[in-house]
PDB file of C-alpha atoms in Angstrom:
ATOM      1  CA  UNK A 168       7.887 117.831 -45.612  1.00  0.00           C
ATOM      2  CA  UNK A 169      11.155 117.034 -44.456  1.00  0.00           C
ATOM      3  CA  UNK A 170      12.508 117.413 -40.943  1.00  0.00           C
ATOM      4  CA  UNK A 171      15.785 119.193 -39.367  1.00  0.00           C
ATOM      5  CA  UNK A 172      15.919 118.146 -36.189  1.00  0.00           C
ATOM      6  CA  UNK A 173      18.511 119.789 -33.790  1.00  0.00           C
ATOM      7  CA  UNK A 174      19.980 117.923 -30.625  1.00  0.00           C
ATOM      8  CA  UNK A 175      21.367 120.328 -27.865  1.00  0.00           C
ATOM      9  CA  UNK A 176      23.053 119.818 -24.794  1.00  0.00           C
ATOM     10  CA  UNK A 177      25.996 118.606 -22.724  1.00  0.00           C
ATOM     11  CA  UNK A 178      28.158 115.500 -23.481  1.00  0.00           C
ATOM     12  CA  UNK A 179      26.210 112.274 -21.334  1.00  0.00           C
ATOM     13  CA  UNK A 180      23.009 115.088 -20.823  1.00  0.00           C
ATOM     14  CA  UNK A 181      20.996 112.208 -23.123  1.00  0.00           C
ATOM     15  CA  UNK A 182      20.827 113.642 -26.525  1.00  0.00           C
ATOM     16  CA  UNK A 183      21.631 110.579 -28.645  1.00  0.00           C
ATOM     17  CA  UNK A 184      18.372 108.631 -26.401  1.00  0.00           C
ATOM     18  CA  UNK A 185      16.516 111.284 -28.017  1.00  0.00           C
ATOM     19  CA  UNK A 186      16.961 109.738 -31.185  1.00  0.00           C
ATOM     20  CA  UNK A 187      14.161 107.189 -32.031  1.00  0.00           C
ATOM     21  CA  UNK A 188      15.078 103.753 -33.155  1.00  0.00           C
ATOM     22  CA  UNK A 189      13.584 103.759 -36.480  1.00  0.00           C
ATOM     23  CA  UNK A 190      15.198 106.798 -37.687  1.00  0.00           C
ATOM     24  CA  UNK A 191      15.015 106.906 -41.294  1.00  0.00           C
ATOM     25  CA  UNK A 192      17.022 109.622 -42.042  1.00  0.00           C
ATOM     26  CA  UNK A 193      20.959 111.165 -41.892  1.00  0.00           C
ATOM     27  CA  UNK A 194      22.371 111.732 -38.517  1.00  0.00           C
ATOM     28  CA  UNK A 195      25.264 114.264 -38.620  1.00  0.00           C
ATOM     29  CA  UNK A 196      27.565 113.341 -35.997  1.00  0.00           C
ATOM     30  CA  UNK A 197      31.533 113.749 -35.890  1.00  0.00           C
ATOM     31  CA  UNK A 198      31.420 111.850 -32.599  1.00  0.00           C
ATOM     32  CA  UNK A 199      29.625 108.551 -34.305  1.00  0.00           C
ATOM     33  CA  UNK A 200      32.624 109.061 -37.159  1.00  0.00           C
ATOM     34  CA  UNK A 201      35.285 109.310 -35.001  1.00  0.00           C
ATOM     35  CA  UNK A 202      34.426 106.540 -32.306  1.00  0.00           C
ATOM     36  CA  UNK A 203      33.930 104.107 -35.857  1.00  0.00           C
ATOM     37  CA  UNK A 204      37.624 105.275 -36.725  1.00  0.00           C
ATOM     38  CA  UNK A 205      38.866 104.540 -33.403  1.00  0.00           C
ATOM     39  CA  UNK A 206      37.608 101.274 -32.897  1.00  0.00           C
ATOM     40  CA  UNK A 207      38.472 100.717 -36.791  1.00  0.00           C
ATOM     41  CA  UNK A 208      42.314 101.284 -35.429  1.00  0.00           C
ATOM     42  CA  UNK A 209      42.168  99.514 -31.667  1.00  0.00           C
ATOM     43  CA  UNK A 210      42.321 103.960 -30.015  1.00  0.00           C
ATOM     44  CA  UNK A 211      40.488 105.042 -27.899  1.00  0.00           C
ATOM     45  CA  UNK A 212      38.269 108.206 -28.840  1.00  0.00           C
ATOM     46  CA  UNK A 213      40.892 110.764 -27.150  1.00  0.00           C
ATOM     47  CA  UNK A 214      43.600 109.189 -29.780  1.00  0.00           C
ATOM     48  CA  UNK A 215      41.611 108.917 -32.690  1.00  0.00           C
ATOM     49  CA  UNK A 216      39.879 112.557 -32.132  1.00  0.00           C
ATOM     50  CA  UNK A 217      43.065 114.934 -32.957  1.00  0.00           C
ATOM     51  CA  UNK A 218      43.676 112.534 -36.238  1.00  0.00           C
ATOM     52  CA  UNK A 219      39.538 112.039 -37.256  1.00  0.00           C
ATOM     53  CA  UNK A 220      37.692 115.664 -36.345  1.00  0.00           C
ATOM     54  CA  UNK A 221      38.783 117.313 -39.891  1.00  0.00           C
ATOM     55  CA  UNK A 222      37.843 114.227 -41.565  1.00  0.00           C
ATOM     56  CA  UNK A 223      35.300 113.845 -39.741  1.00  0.00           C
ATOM     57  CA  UNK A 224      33.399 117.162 -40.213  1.00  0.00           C
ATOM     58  CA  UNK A 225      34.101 117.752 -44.200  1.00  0.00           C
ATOM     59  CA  UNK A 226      32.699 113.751 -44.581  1.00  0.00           C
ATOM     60  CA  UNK A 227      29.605 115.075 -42.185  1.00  0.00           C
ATOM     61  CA  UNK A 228      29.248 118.485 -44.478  1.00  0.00           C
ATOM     62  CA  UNK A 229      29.355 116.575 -47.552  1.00  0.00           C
ATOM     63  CA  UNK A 230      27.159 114.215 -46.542  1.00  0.00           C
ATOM     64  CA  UNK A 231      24.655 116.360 -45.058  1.00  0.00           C
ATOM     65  CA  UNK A 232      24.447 118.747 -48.665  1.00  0.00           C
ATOM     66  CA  UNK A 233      23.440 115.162 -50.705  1.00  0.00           C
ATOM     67  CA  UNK A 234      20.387 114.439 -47.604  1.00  0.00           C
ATOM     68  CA  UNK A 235      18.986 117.952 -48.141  1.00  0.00           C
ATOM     69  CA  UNK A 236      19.467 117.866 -51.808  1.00  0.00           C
ATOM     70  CA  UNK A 237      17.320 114.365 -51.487  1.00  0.00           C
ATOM     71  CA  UNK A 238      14.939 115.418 -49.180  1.00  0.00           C
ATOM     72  CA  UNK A 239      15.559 113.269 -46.382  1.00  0.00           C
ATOM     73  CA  UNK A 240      15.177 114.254 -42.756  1.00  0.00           C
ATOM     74  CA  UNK A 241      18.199 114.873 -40.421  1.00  0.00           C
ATOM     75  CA  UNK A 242      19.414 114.588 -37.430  1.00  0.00           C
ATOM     76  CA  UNK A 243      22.278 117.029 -36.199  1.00  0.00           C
ATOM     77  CA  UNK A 244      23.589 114.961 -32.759  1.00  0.00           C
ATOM     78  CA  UNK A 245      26.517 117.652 -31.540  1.00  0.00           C
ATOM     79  CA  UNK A 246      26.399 120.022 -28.717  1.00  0.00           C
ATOM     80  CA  UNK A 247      25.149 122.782 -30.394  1.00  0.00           C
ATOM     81  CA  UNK A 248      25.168 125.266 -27.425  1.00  0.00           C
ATOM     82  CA  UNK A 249      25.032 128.441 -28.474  1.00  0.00           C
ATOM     83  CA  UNK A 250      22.679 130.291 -30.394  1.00  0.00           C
ATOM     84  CA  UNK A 251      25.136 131.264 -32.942  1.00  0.00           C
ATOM     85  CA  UNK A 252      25.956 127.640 -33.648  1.00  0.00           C
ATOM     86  CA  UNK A 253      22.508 126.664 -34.305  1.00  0.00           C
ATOM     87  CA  UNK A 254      21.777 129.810 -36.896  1.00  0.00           C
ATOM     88  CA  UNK A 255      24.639 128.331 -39.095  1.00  0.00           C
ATOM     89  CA  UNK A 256      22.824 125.096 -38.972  1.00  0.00           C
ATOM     90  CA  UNK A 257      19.264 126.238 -39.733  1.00  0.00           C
ATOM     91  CA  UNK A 258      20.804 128.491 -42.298  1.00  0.00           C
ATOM     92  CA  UNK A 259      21.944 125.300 -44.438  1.00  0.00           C
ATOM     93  CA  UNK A 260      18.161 124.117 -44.966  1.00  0.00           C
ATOM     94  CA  UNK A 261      15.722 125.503 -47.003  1.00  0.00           C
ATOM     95  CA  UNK A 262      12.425 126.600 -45.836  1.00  0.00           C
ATOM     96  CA  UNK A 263      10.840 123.782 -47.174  1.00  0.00           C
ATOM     97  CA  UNK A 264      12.516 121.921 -43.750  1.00  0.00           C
ATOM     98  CA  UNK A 265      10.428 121.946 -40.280  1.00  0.00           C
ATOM     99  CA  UNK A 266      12.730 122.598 -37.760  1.00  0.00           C
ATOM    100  CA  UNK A 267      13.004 121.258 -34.624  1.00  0.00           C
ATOM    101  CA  UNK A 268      14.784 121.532 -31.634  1.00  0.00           C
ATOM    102  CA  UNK A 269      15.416 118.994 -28.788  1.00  0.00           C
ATOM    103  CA  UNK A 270      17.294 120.362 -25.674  1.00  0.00           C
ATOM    104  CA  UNK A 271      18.655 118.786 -22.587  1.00  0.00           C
ATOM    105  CA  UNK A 272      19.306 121.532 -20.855  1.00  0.00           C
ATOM    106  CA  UNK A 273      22.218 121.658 -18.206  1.00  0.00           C
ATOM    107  CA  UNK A 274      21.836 120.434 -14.977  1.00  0.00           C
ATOM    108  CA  UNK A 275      20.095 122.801 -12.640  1.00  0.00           C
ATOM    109  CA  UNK A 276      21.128 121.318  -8.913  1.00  0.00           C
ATOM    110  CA  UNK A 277      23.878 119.239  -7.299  1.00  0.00           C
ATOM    111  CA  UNK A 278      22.399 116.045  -7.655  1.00  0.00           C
ATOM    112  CA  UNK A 279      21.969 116.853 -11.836  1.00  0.00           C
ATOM    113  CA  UNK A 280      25.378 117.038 -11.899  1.00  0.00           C
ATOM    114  CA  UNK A 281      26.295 114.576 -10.061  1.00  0.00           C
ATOM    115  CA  UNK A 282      24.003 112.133 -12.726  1.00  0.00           C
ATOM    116  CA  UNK A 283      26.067 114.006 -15.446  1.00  0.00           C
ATOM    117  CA  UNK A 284      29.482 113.270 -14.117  1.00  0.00           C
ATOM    118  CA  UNK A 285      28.618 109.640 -13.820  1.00  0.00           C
ATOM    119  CA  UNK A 286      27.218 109.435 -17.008  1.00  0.00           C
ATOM    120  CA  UNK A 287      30.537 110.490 -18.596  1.00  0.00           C
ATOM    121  CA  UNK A 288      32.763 108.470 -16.533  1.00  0.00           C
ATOM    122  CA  UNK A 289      30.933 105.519 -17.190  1.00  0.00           C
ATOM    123  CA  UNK A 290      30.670 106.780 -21.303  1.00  0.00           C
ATOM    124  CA  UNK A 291      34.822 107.258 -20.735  1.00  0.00           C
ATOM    125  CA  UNK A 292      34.899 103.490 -19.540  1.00  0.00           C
ATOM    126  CA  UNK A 293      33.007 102.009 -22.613  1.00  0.00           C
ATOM    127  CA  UNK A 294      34.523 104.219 -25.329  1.00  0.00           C
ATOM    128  CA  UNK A 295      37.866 105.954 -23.711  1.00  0.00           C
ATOM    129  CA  UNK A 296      35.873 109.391 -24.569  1.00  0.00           C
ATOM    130  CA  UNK A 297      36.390 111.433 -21.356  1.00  0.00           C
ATOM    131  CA  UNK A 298      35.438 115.108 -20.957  1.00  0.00           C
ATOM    132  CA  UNK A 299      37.236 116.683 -18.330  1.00  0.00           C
ATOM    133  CA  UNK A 300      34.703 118.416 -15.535  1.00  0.00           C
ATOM    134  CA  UNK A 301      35.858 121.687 -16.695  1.00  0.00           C
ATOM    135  CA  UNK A 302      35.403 121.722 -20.196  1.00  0.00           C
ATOM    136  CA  UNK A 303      31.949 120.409 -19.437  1.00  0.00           C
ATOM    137  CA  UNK A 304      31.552 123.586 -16.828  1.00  0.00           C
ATOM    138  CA  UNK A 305      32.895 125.809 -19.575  1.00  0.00           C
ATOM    139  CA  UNK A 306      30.210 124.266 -22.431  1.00  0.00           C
ATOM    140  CA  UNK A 307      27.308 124.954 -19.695  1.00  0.00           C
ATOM    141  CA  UNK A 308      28.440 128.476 -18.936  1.00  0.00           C
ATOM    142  CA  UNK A 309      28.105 128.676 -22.908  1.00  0.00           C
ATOM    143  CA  UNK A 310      24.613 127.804 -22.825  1.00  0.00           C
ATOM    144  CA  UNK A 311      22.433 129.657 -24.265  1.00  0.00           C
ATOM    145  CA  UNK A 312      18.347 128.331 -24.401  1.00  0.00           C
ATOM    146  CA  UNK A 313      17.237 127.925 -28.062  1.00  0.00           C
ATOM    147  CA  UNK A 314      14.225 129.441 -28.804  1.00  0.00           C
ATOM    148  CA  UNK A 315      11.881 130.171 -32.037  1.00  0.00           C
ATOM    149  CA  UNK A 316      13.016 133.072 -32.695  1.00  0.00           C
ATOM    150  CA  UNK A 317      16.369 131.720 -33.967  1.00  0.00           C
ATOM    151  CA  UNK A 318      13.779 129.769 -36.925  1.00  0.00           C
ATOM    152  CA  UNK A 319      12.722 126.631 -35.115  1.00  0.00           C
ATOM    153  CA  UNK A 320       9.164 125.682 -35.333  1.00  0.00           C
ATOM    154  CA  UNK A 321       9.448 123.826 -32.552  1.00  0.00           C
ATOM    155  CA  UNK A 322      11.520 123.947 -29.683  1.00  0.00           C
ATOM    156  CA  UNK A 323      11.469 121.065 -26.685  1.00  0.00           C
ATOM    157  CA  UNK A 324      13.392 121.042 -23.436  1.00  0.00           C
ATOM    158  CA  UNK A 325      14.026 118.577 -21.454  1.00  0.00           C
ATOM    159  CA  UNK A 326      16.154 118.320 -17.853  1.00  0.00           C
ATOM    160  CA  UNK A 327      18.813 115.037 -17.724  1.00  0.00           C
ATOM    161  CA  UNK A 328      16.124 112.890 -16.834  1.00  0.00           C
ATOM    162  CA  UNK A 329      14.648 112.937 -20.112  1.00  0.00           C
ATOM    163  CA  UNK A 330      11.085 114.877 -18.464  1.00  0.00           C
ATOM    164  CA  UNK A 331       9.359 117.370 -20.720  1.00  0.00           C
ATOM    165  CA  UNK A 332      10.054 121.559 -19.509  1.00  0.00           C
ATOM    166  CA  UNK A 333       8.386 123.331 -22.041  1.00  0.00           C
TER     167      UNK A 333
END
Protein backbone atom coordinates (compact mmCIF):
# COMPACT_ATOMS: atom_id res chain seq x y z
CA UNK A 1 0.00 0.00 0.00
CA UNK A 2 1.24 3.23 -0.83
CA UNK A 3 1.89 6.12 1.52
CA UNK A 4 0.77 10.01 1.59
CA UNK A 5 2.64 11.43 3.97
CA UNK A 6 1.84 15.09 5.04
CA UNK A 7 4.56 17.52 6.57
CA UNK A 8 3.07 20.44 8.70
CA UNK A 9 4.47 23.25 10.33
CA UNK A 10 6.34 26.56 10.34
CA UNK A 11 9.22 27.52 7.97
CA UNK A 12 12.82 26.28 10.06
CA UNK A 13 10.10 24.25 12.68
CA UNK A 14 12.14 20.92 11.14
CA UNK A 15 9.83 19.43 8.68
CA UNK A 16 12.24 18.59 5.84
CA UNK A 17 14.57 16.48 8.94
CA UNK A 18 11.49 14.58 9.07
CA UNK A 19 12.13 13.21 5.86
CA UNK A 20 14.22 9.94 6.01
CA UNK A 21 17.26 9.60 3.87
CA UNK A 22 16.28 6.74 1.83
CA UNK A 23 13.11 8.11 0.66
CA UNK A 24 12.01 6.27 -2.26
CA UNK A 25 9.30 8.14 -3.31
CA UNK A 26 8.04 11.88 -4.82
CA UNK A 27 8.48 14.79 -2.57
CA UNK A 28 6.16 17.69 -3.57
CA UNK A 29 7.87 20.75 -2.71
CA UNK A 30 7.69 24.31 -4.51
CA UNK A 31 10.41 25.42 -2.10
CA UNK A 32 13.03 22.48 -3.34
CA UNK A 33 11.91 23.83 -7.12
CA UNK A 34 12.38 27.19 -6.59
CA UNK A 35 15.74 27.22 -4.48
CA UNK A 36 17.08 24.70 -7.73
CA UNK A 37 15.90 27.69 -10.06
CA UNK A 38 17.57 30.20 -8.05
CA UNK A 39 20.79 28.77 -7.69
CA UNK A 40 20.31 27.59 -11.51
CA UNK A 41 20.31 31.66 -12.16
CA UNK A 42 23.03 32.99 -9.31
CA UNK A 43 19.21 34.68 -7.05
CA UNK A 44 18.66 34.28 -4.13
CA UNK A 45 15.26 32.47 -3.14
CA UNK A 46 13.39 35.98 -2.48
CA UNK A 47 14.31 36.81 -6.38
CA UNK A 48 13.69 33.68 -7.89
CA UNK A 49 10.26 33.08 -5.78
CA UNK A 50 7.90 35.87 -7.56
CA UNK A 51 9.35 34.43 -11.13
CA UNK A 52 9.35 30.29 -10.02
CA UNK A 53 6.02 29.76 -7.56
CA UNK A 54 3.53 29.32 -10.74
CA UNK A 55 5.99 27.18 -12.33
CA UNK A 56 6.73 25.77 -9.61
CA UNK A 57 3.33 24.49 -8.35
CA UNK A 58 1.71 23.33 -11.92
CA UNK A 59 5.38 21.23 -12.39
CA UNK A 60 4.62 19.91 -8.55
CA UNK A 61 0.70 19.13 -9.58
CA UNK A 62 1.70 17.44 -12.62
CA UNK A 63 4.14 15.60 -11.18
CA UNK A 64 2.36 14.51 -8.22
CA UNK A 65 -0.92 13.05 -10.64
CA UNK A 66 1.92 10.59 -12.61
CA UNK A 67 3.31 9.28 -8.64
CA UNK A 68 -0.28 8.43 -7.64
CA UNK A 69 -1.17 7.11 -10.98
CA UNK A 70 2.18 4.79 -10.38
CA UNK A 71 1.68 4.00 -7.03
CA UNK A 72 4.54 5.47 -5.45
CA UNK A 73 4.56 7.02 -2.00
CA UNK A 74 4.75 10.84 -1.42
CA UNK A 75 5.89 13.25 0.42
CA UNK A 76 4.02 16.73 0.55
CA UNK A 77 7.00 19.12 2.34
CA UNK A 78 4.89 22.70 2.48
CA UNK A 79 3.37 24.34 5.41
CA UNK A 80 0.20 22.95 5.21
CA UNK A 81 -1.38 24.80 8.23
CA UNK A 82 -4.72 24.75 8.09
CA UNK A 83 -7.13 22.14 8.04
CA UNK A 84 -8.64 23.24 4.89
CA UNK A 85 -5.31 22.98 3.11
CA UNK A 86 -4.72 19.51 4.07
CA UNK A 87 -8.48 18.22 2.93
CA UNK A 88 -7.52 19.40 -0.66
CA UNK A 89 -4.47 17.32 -0.34
CA UNK A 90 -5.94 14.08 1.04
CA UNK A 91 -8.73 14.61 -1.40
CA UNK A 92 -6.19 14.03 -4.44
CA UNK A 93 -5.38 10.30 -3.25
CA UNK A 94 -7.38 7.47 -3.45
CA UNK A 95 -8.27 5.36 -0.59
CA UNK A 96 -6.00 2.87 -1.52
CA UNK A 97 -3.20 5.60 0.12
CA UNK A 98 -2.38 5.43 4.08
CA UNK A 99 -2.22 8.72 5.19
CA UNK A 100 -0.06 10.19 7.40
CA UNK A 101 0.57 13.18 9.08
CA UNK A 102 3.82 14.62 10.62
CA UNK A 103 3.44 17.95 12.58
CA UNK A 104 5.86 20.30 14.16
CA UNK A 105 3.72 22.16 15.88
CA UNK A 106 4.46 25.95 16.67
CA UNK A 107 6.49 26.92 19.31
CA UNK A 108 4.77 26.93 22.65
CA UNK A 109 7.26 29.31 24.95
CA UNK A 110 9.83 32.08 24.49
CA UNK A 111 12.73 30.07 24.25
CA UNK A 112 10.80 27.88 21.12
CA UNK A 113 10.76 30.83 19.41
CA UNK A 114 13.67 32.06 19.97
CA UNK A 115 15.19 28.39 18.36
CA UNK A 116 12.75 29.23 15.44
CA UNK A 117 13.98 32.68 14.69
CA UNK A 118 17.51 31.43 14.60
CA UNK A 119 16.77 28.69 12.58
CA UNK A 120 15.48 31.00 9.81
CA UNK A 121 18.09 33.54 10.00
CA UNK A 122 20.66 31.13 9.74
CA UNK A 123 18.32 29.19 6.68
CA UNK A 124 18.21 33.13 5.19
CA UNK A 125 22.16 33.09 5.35
CA UNK A 126 22.66 29.75 3.40
CA UNK A 127 19.87 30.18 0.83
CA UNK A 128 18.80 34.14 0.89
CA UNK A 129 15.17 32.61 1.90
CA UNK A 130 14.10 34.93 4.77
CA UNK A 131 10.63 34.94 6.37
CA UNK A 132 9.92 38.01 8.01
CA UNK A 133 8.89 37.43 11.99
CA UNK A 134 5.49 38.46 11.14
CA UNK A 135 4.48 36.43 8.43
CA UNK A 136 5.79 33.57 10.51
CA UNK A 137 3.42 35.01 13.58
CA UNK A 138 0.60 35.27 11.07
CA UNK A 139 1.18 31.33 9.69
CA UNK A 140 1.13 30.23 13.58
CA UNK A 141 -2.00 32.19 14.40
CA UNK A 142 -3.29 30.06 11.28
CA UNK A 143 -2.59 26.93 12.91
CA UNK A 144 -4.87 24.69 13.18
CA UNK A 145 -3.83 20.86 14.82
CA UNK A 146 -4.48 18.11 12.22
CA UNK A 147 -6.29 15.42 13.42
CA UNK A 148 -7.98 12.00 12.03
CA UNK A 149 -10.89 13.19 11.53
CA UNK A 150 -9.78 15.25 8.50
CA UNK A 151 -8.83 11.28 6.89
CA UNK A 152 -5.37 10.66 8.27
CA UNK A 153 -4.69 7.31 9.67
CA UNK A 154 -2.14 8.54 11.46
CA UNK A 155 -1.37 11.70 12.86
CA UNK A 156 2.21 12.56 14.79
CA UNK A 157 3.21 15.75 16.56
CA UNK A 158 6.14 16.79 17.38
CA UNK A 159 7.47 20.28 19.29
CA UNK A 160 10.79 22.06 17.37
CA UNK A 161 12.97 19.78 19.00
CA UNK A 162 11.96 16.97 17.00
CA UNK A 163 10.37 15.00 20.57
CA UNK A 164 7.28 12.89 20.07
CA UNK A 165 3.62 14.80 21.63
CA UNK A 166 1.15 12.47 20.72
Amino acid sequence: MPTLTVLVGLPGSGKSTSIPEDFDGFIYSTDNYIEQCAKMNGWTYKEAFQEFIEPATKTMNEQVEIAIRQKADVLWDQTNMSAKKRRGILSRFPKTYHKVCICRVPPQDEDEWAELNQRIVQRARINGKFIPPEVVERMADSYVEPTLEEGFDEVRLYDIYGRLLK
